Short mmCIF file of C-alpha atoms in Angstrom, two decimals:
data_model
loop_
_atom_site.label_atom_id
_atom_site.label_comp_id
_atom_site.label_asym_id
_atom_site.label_seq_id
_atom_site.Cartn_x
_atom_site.Cartn_y
_atom_site.Cartn_z
CA MET Y 62 61.66 3.97 -3.22
CA THR Y 63 63.99 6.99 -3.34
CA THR Y 64 64.59 9.22 -0.35
CA THR Y 65 62.47 11.95 -1.95
CA ASP Y 66 59.63 9.54 -2.66
CA ARG Y 67 59.85 8.20 0.89
CA THR Y 68 59.70 11.58 2.62
CA ALA Y 69 57.19 13.31 0.34
CA PRO Y 70 53.75 13.17 1.98
CA ARG Y 71 50.85 11.47 0.27
CA THR Y 72 47.74 13.32 1.39
CA GLY Y 73 44.19 12.09 1.77
CA LEU Y 74 40.83 12.77 3.36
CA LEU Y 75 39.05 10.35 5.67
CA THR Y 76 35.38 10.63 6.56
CA VAL Y 77 34.74 9.87 10.23
CA ASP Y 78 31.69 10.36 12.39
CA GLY Y 79 31.01 14.10 12.37
CA ALA Y 80 34.19 15.24 10.60
CA THR Y 81 36.59 14.82 7.70
CA LEU Y 82 40.23 14.20 8.60
CA HIS Y 83 43.12 15.48 6.54
CA HIS Y 84 45.98 12.99 6.78
CA GLU Y 85 49.47 12.59 5.36
CA VAL Y 86 51.46 9.40 4.84
CA ARG Y 87 55.20 9.00 4.29
CA GLY Y 88 57.54 6.05 3.91
CA GLU Y 89 56.97 2.33 4.01
CA GLY Y 90 56.97 -0.43 6.60
CA PRO Y 91 54.85 -0.97 9.73
CA LEU Y 92 52.32 1.76 10.43
CA LEU Y 93 53.23 4.51 12.89
CA VAL Y 94 50.52 7.07 13.65
CA MET Y 95 51.79 10.36 15.12
CA MET Y 96 49.13 12.46 16.82
CA PRO Y 97 49.60 16.22 17.29
CA GLY Y 98 48.84 17.76 20.66
CA GLY Y 99 47.77 21.19 21.84
CA SER Y 100 46.70 23.33 18.89
CA ALA Y 101 49.09 21.60 16.47
CA ASP Y 102 48.26 19.73 13.28
CA ALA Y 103 50.08 17.30 10.99
CA GLY Y 104 52.68 19.93 10.12
CA ILE Y 105 54.24 19.78 13.58
CA TYR Y 106 55.68 16.38 12.64
CA ASP Y 107 57.06 17.21 9.19
CA ALA Y 108 60.71 16.89 10.20
CA ILE Y 109 60.26 13.90 12.52
CA ALA Y 110 58.07 12.01 10.05
CA ALA Y 111 60.65 12.44 7.31
CA ASP Y 112 63.36 11.02 9.59
CA LEU Y 113 61.29 7.96 10.54
CA ALA Y 114 59.94 7.22 7.07
CA ASP Y 115 62.89 4.92 6.31
CA ARG Y 116 61.56 2.37 8.80
CA TRP Y 117 57.83 3.03 9.15
CA THR Y 118 54.82 4.13 7.18
CA VAL Y 119 54.35 7.35 9.12
CA ALA Y 120 50.84 8.79 9.23
CA THR Y 121 50.14 12.27 10.55
CA PHE Y 122 46.85 14.16 10.53
CA ASP Y 123 44.95 17.26 11.57
CA PRO Y 124 42.64 16.47 14.51
CA ARG Y 125 38.94 17.03 13.96
CA GLY Y 126 38.02 20.70 14.09
CA TYR Y 127 41.60 21.83 13.40
CA SER Y 128 43.17 23.25 10.25
CA ARG Y 129 42.18 21.09 7.27
CA SER Y 130 39.90 18.68 9.18
CA PRO Y 131 36.49 20.40 9.30
CA LEU Y 132 33.62 19.32 11.49
CA ASP Y 133 30.25 18.58 9.93
CA GLY Y 134 28.60 21.06 12.29
CA PRO Y 135 29.46 23.67 14.92
CA VAL Y 136 32.36 22.91 17.23
CA THR Y 137 31.35 21.47 20.58
CA GLU Y 138 33.23 20.12 23.59
CA GLN Y 139 35.75 17.59 22.34
CA LEU Y 140 36.21 14.23 24.09
CA PRO Y 141 39.27 11.97 24.09
CA ALA Y 142 37.11 8.94 23.25
CA THR Y 143 35.82 10.58 20.07
CA HIS Y 144 39.35 11.42 18.95
CA ALA Y 145 40.45 7.89 19.84
CA ASP Y 146 37.71 6.50 17.59
CA ASP Y 147 39.12 8.67 14.79
CA ILE Y 148 42.54 7.08 15.31
CA VAL Y 149 41.15 3.56 15.20
CA ARG Y 150 39.35 4.39 11.96
CA LEU Y 151 42.58 5.80 10.50
CA ILE Y 152 44.46 2.65 11.48
CA GLU Y 153 41.78 0.49 9.86
CA VAL Y 154 42.12 2.37 6.59
CA LEU Y 155 45.91 2.55 6.51
CA SER Y 156 46.44 -1.01 7.81
CA PRO Y 157 43.68 -2.92 6.01
CA ASP Y 158 45.24 -6.33 6.76
CA GLY Y 159 44.56 -5.74 10.46
CA SER Y 160 48.20 -5.37 11.48
CA PRO Y 161 48.52 -3.30 14.67
CA ALA Y 162 50.07 0.16 14.50
CA ALA Y 163 52.56 1.96 16.69
CA LEU Y 164 51.12 5.14 18.17
CA PHE Y 165 52.79 8.32 19.40
CA GLY Y 166 51.00 11.16 21.15
CA SER Y 167 52.24 14.21 23.00
CA SER Y 168 50.44 16.32 25.61
CA SER Y 169 46.70 16.30 24.86
CA SER Y 170 47.13 13.71 22.10
CA ALA Y 171 48.95 11.44 24.57
CA VAL Y 172 45.62 11.33 26.42
CA VAL Y 173 44.00 10.10 23.21
CA ALA Y 174 46.75 7.47 22.87
CA LEU Y 175 45.90 6.17 26.34
CA ASP Y 176 42.25 5.85 25.41
CA VAL Y 177 43.08 3.94 22.24
CA LEU Y 178 45.23 1.49 24.19
CA ALA Y 179 42.63 1.05 26.94
CA ARG Y 180 39.68 0.41 24.61
CA HIS Y 181 41.35 -1.05 21.49
CA PRO Y 182 44.50 -2.85 22.65
CA GLY Y 183 44.47 -5.18 19.66
CA ARG Y 184 44.89 -2.28 17.23
CA VAL Y 185 48.24 -1.07 18.61
CA SER Y 186 51.63 -2.72 18.97
CA ARG Y 187 53.26 0.02 21.03
CA VAL Y 188 51.95 3.28 22.44
CA VAL Y 189 54.32 6.09 23.38
CA ALA Y 190 52.44 8.69 25.45
CA HIS Y 191 54.62 11.74 25.97
CA GLU Y 192 53.58 13.77 29.03
CA PRO Y 193 49.80 13.24 29.08
CA PRO Y 194 48.47 15.93 31.47
CA VAL Y 195 46.08 13.65 33.36
CA VAL Y 196 45.52 15.96 36.32
CA GLY Y 197 43.51 13.38 38.24
CA LEU Y 198 46.74 11.54 39.05
CA LEU Y 199 48.53 14.59 40.48
CA PRO Y 200 49.20 14.87 44.23
CA ASP Y 201 46.71 17.77 44.19
CA PRO Y 202 44.25 17.06 41.36
CA GLU Y 203 41.98 19.98 42.21
CA ALA Y 204 44.82 22.46 41.78
CA GLY Y 205 45.49 21.10 38.29
CA ARG Y 206 41.82 21.27 37.32
CA ALA Y 207 41.56 24.79 38.71
CA LEU Y 208 44.56 25.92 36.65
CA PHE Y 209 43.15 24.74 33.34
CA ALA Y 210 39.69 26.06 34.22
CA ALA Y 211 41.30 29.44 34.91
CA VAL Y 212 43.06 29.31 31.54
CA ARG Y 213 39.76 28.71 29.77
CA GLU Y 214 38.07 31.48 31.75
CA SER Y 215 40.90 33.87 30.80
CA PHE Y 216 40.32 32.98 27.17
CA ARG Y 217 36.59 33.58 27.44
CA ARG Y 218 37.09 36.91 29.18
CA ASP Y 219 40.20 38.37 27.55
CA GLY Y 220 41.26 36.22 24.60
CA VAL Y 221 44.09 33.93 23.58
CA ALA Y 222 47.01 36.03 24.80
CA ALA Y 223 45.57 36.32 28.30
CA ALA Y 224 44.84 32.59 28.41
CA MET Y 225 48.37 31.63 27.45
CA THR Y 226 49.80 34.03 30.02
CA THR Y 227 47.56 32.46 32.66
CA MET Y 228 48.89 29.06 31.60
CA ALA Y 229 52.52 30.16 31.96
CA GLU Y 230 51.96 31.84 35.29
CA GLY Y 231 50.02 28.88 36.64
CA LEU Y 232 52.71 26.42 35.70
CA ALA Y 233 55.54 28.47 37.16
CA PRO Y 234 54.97 27.37 40.80
CA ALA Y 235 55.09 23.74 39.69
CA ARG Y 236 58.83 24.06 39.25
CA GLY Y 237 59.26 23.57 42.97
CA GLU Y 238 62.02 24.56 45.30
CA ASP Y 239 64.27 21.73 44.11
CA ARG Y 240 64.82 23.46 40.80
CA ALA Y 241 67.50 26.09 41.24
CA ASP Y 242 67.45 27.44 37.67
CA PRO Y 243 64.72 30.10 37.43
CA GLU Y 244 64.67 30.16 33.62
CA PRO Y 245 61.25 29.43 32.09
CA THR Y 246 60.62 25.86 31.04
CA ALA Y 247 59.83 24.86 27.46
CA PHE Y 248 56.15 24.52 28.29
CA GLU Y 249 56.07 28.02 29.75
CA ALA Y 250 58.03 29.35 26.78
CA GLU Y 251 55.49 27.79 24.42
CA ALA Y 252 52.65 29.47 26.25
CA GLU Y 253 54.43 32.80 26.18
CA ALA Y 254 55.24 32.40 22.50
CA GLU Y 255 51.56 31.85 21.76
CA ALA Y 256 50.68 34.92 23.81
CA GLU Y 257 53.18 36.94 21.79
CA ALA Y 258 51.69 35.57 18.58
CA GLU Y 259 48.22 36.71 19.63
CA ALA Y 260 49.55 40.17 20.43
CA GLU Y 261 51.18 40.32 17.01
CA ALA Y 262 47.93 39.29 15.33
CA GLU Y 263 45.97 41.93 17.22
CA ALA Y 264 48.52 44.61 16.30
CA GLU Y 265 48.40 43.58 12.65
CA ALA Y 266 44.59 43.69 12.63
CA GLU Y 267 44.66 47.19 14.11
CA ALA Y 268 47.20 48.27 11.50
CA GLU Y 269 45.03 46.98 8.66
CA ALA Y 270 42.00 48.78 10.07
CA GLU Y 271 43.89 52.12 10.24
CA PRO Y 272 46.62 51.91 7.58
CA THR Y 273 47.17 55.66 7.35
CA ALA Y 274 47.79 56.06 11.05
CA ARG Y 275 50.85 53.78 11.20
CA ASP Y 276 54.20 53.30 9.62
CA PRO Y 277 53.69 50.85 6.69
CA GLU Y 278 56.44 48.57 8.00
CA SER Y 279 54.39 47.87 11.12
CA ILE Y 280 51.41 46.56 9.15
CA ALA Y 281 52.89 43.17 8.27
CA PRO Y 282 55.40 42.04 10.91
CA GLU Y 283 57.56 39.09 9.92
CA PRO Y 284 57.24 35.86 11.93
CA ALA Y 285 60.24 34.54 13.84
CA ALA Y 286 60.70 30.79 14.07
CA MET Y 287 58.25 29.20 16.53
CA ALA Y 288 58.24 32.34 18.71
CA PRO Y 289 57.39 35.64 16.95
CA GLU Y 290 59.45 38.73 17.60
CA PRO Y 291 58.15 40.45 20.72
CA GLU Y 292 58.11 43.87 18.98
CA ARG Y 293 54.58 45.27 18.99
CA ALA Y 294 52.83 48.16 17.29
CA ALA Y 295 51.69 49.34 20.71
CA PRO Y 296 54.26 48.12 23.26
CA GLU Y 297 52.83 46.96 26.53
CA PRO Y 298 55.12 44.94 28.83
CA ALA Y 299 53.58 41.59 29.75
CA ALA Y 300 55.42 41.31 33.06
CA PRO Y 301 58.23 42.84 35.11
CA ALA Y 302 61.72 42.40 33.68
CA SER Y 303 62.63 39.80 36.28
CA SER Y 304 59.68 37.53 35.53
CA PRO Y 305 59.77 34.24 33.61
CA GLN Y 306 57.57 35.86 30.96
CA GLU Y 307 60.16 38.56 30.26
CA LYS Y 308 62.97 36.01 30.16
CA SER Y 309 60.96 33.94 27.72
CA GLN Y 310 60.59 36.97 25.46
CA GLU Y 311 64.33 37.54 25.57
CA LYS Y 312 64.90 33.91 24.66
CA SER Y 313 62.56 34.22 21.69
CA GLN Y 314 64.72 37.03 20.29
CA GLU Y 315 67.53 34.53 19.83
CA THR Y 316 65.57 32.78 17.09
CA PRO Y 317 66.15 33.61 13.38
CA PRO Y 318 64.13 36.60 12.13
CA GLU Y 319 62.42 34.49 9.46
CA MET Y 320 61.34 30.89 8.94
CA PRO Y 321 60.64 28.93 5.77
CA PRO Y 322 57.21 29.59 4.24
CA ALA Y 323 56.00 26.04 4.94
CA GLN Y 324 56.93 26.34 8.62
CA ALA Y 325 55.34 29.78 8.80
CA GLU Y 326 52.12 28.30 7.42
CA VAL Y 327 52.16 25.56 10.07
CA PHE Y 328 52.58 28.22 12.74
CA ARG Y 329 49.66 30.26 11.36
CA ARG Y 330 47.41 27.20 11.38
CA MET Y 331 48.40 26.32 14.96
CA HIS Y 332 47.63 29.85 16.06
CA ALA Y 333 44.23 29.76 14.33
CA ASN Y 334 43.43 26.51 16.19
CA LEU Y 335 44.07 27.98 19.63
CA PRO Y 336 40.49 29.15 20.31
CA VAL Y 337 39.19 25.62 19.71
CA PHE Y 338 41.91 24.14 21.91
CA LEU Y 339 41.36 26.56 24.77
CA GLU Y 340 37.56 26.42 24.76
CA HIS Y 341 36.80 22.84 23.71
CA VAL Y 342 39.87 20.63 24.30
CA LEU Y 343 42.01 21.79 27.22
CA CYS Y 344 39.71 21.02 30.15
CA SER Y 345 38.07 17.87 28.83
CA PHE Y 346 41.37 16.27 27.83
CA SER Y 347 43.33 17.22 30.96
CA GLY Y 348 40.36 16.03 33.03
CA TYR Y 349 40.35 12.61 31.37
CA ALA Y 350 40.25 9.72 33.84
CA PRO Y 351 42.32 6.87 32.36
CA ASP Y 352 41.15 3.29 32.75
CA LEU Y 353 44.01 2.20 34.99
CA ALA Y 354 43.00 -1.46 35.05
CA ALA Y 355 42.88 -1.67 31.26
CA LEU Y 356 46.17 0.17 30.89
CA LYS Y 357 47.83 -2.07 33.45
CA ALA Y 358 46.66 -5.11 31.52
CA SER Y 359 48.37 -3.67 28.42
CA ALA Y 360 51.37 -2.15 30.18
CA ALA Y 361 53.80 -4.20 28.10
CA HIS Y 362 52.72 -2.12 25.09
CA LEU Y 363 52.88 1.27 26.84
CA VAL Y 364 55.85 3.61 27.20
CA VAL Y 365 55.32 6.89 29.07
CA GLY Y 366 57.57 9.67 27.81
CA VAL Y 367 58.83 12.60 29.86
CA GLY Y 368 61.01 15.52 28.83
CA ARG Y 369 64.47 15.75 30.30
CA ASP Y 370 63.94 19.47 30.99
CA SER Y 371 60.32 19.34 32.18
CA ARG Y 372 60.19 16.55 34.75
CA THR Y 373 59.06 18.91 37.51
CA LEU Y 374 56.20 20.40 35.49
CA LEU Y 375 52.58 19.34 35.81
CA PRO Y 376 52.33 17.20 32.64
CA ALA Y 377 55.47 15.18 33.41
CA VAL Y 378 54.56 14.76 37.08
CA ALA Y 379 51.16 13.42 36.04
CA ALA Y 380 52.75 11.19 33.40
CA GLU Y 381 55.17 9.57 35.84
CA ALA Y 382 52.34 9.05 38.33
CA LEU Y 383 50.45 7.24 35.58
CA ALA Y 384 53.44 5.04 34.80
CA ARG Y 385 53.73 4.03 38.45
CA ARG Y 386 50.03 3.21 38.72
CA VAL Y 387 49.99 0.92 35.66
CA ASP Y 388 53.56 -0.46 35.83
CA ALA Y 389 54.53 1.09 32.50
CA ARG Y 390 58.06 1.88 31.40
CA VAL Y 391 59.22 5.51 31.49
CA ALA Y 392 61.47 6.88 28.74
CA GLU Y 393 63.19 10.25 28.91
CA PHE Y 394 63.16 12.37 25.76
CA PRO Y 395 65.32 15.37 24.79
CA GLY Y 396 64.07 18.81 25.71
CA GLY Y 397 60.92 19.65 27.60
CA HIS Y 398 57.18 19.37 27.10
CA ILE Y 399 57.57 20.49 23.47
CA GLY Y 400 60.89 18.78 22.89
CA LEU Y 401 59.69 17.52 19.51
CA THR Y 402 59.85 21.11 18.20
CA GLU Y 403 62.97 22.15 20.11
CA ASP Y 404 65.22 19.55 18.45
CA PRO Y 405 63.22 17.39 16.02
CA ARG Y 406 66.20 15.29 14.90
CA ALA Y 407 67.24 14.36 18.43
CA PHE Y 408 63.63 13.71 19.39
CA ALA Y 409 63.13 11.47 16.34
CA ALA Y 410 66.27 9.50 17.18
CA ARG Y 411 65.06 8.88 20.70
CA LEU Y 412 61.59 7.92 19.50
CA ARG Y 413 63.16 5.45 17.06
CA ASP Y 414 65.05 3.80 19.92
CA VAL Y 415 61.91 3.60 22.06
CA LEU Y 416 59.82 2.12 19.25
CA LEU Y 417 62.43 -0.50 18.38
CA ALA Y 418 63.27 -1.49 21.96
CA PRO Y 419 62.18 -5.02 22.90
#
């Protein structure tokens, strides 16, 4: 198999209970299923999957209700167990001889990975759960639940941009006094980037509705890497200049003014998935209560990942608490909560080491 053949995705559709899953497969070797978290879909792993396809058959997919994986009916509250059942079905199809698969999940999908391991330990050889935000294991679980409930309420009341700003502001105090650097973390930057994206979308919609009232160049703003340019048709500062939000905006201006069309399409799909994530995924997944006894019984197969730059944030704090409770190994990964998008090559190299470690 040539390098091009190995890295080119082979796409398929899988019928599961209540949905149809779009999935992509690259490479050859033992099966590795990579689950997208947050509002992401299979495209978030394009670069990492290509790097790992020399050693594994890498399967990525769009979670049910996202992007190219439609539900059979209206979207309802999503549960980790339902998504875990989807993963088991995918493993059964892609590993028909019954060989166990390696599993990687990040953020909300790391919660799904935990559920797969707890209920179907025979289907997985190794599970890498990167920063699962299991708030029930935090020193103050109620504060974590209240934060994510407030994010959902902000979405219901004021939309995506307000929800993502609430997320960033709520996470900011979690940095703690032991962190001297006041720069926003990757997780906060992601939230602010999504808020900026929503503002851009709203400005574009307004421009299309009143094309004669605006300069034509403002009608179709160009995207900028994973964080759109903060220029708006109707400027309205999100926060004082000294705030983490403002610093995050300044950081986003350092990104290239354009991104490849395929990456831009991934970004558009992720943005379109945000309402489902905020309304139907965020609270139920972060509120998941892991089966600690079952996970402890399978701890030899579990590695809990944390970001080097996010270890004081809520998801990493919860993840390390989980590792302590079930005697699982902790592995540090490059970057922060979204390190897999900050430096995909370095993240893939670290994941390779973790998967191959004895």
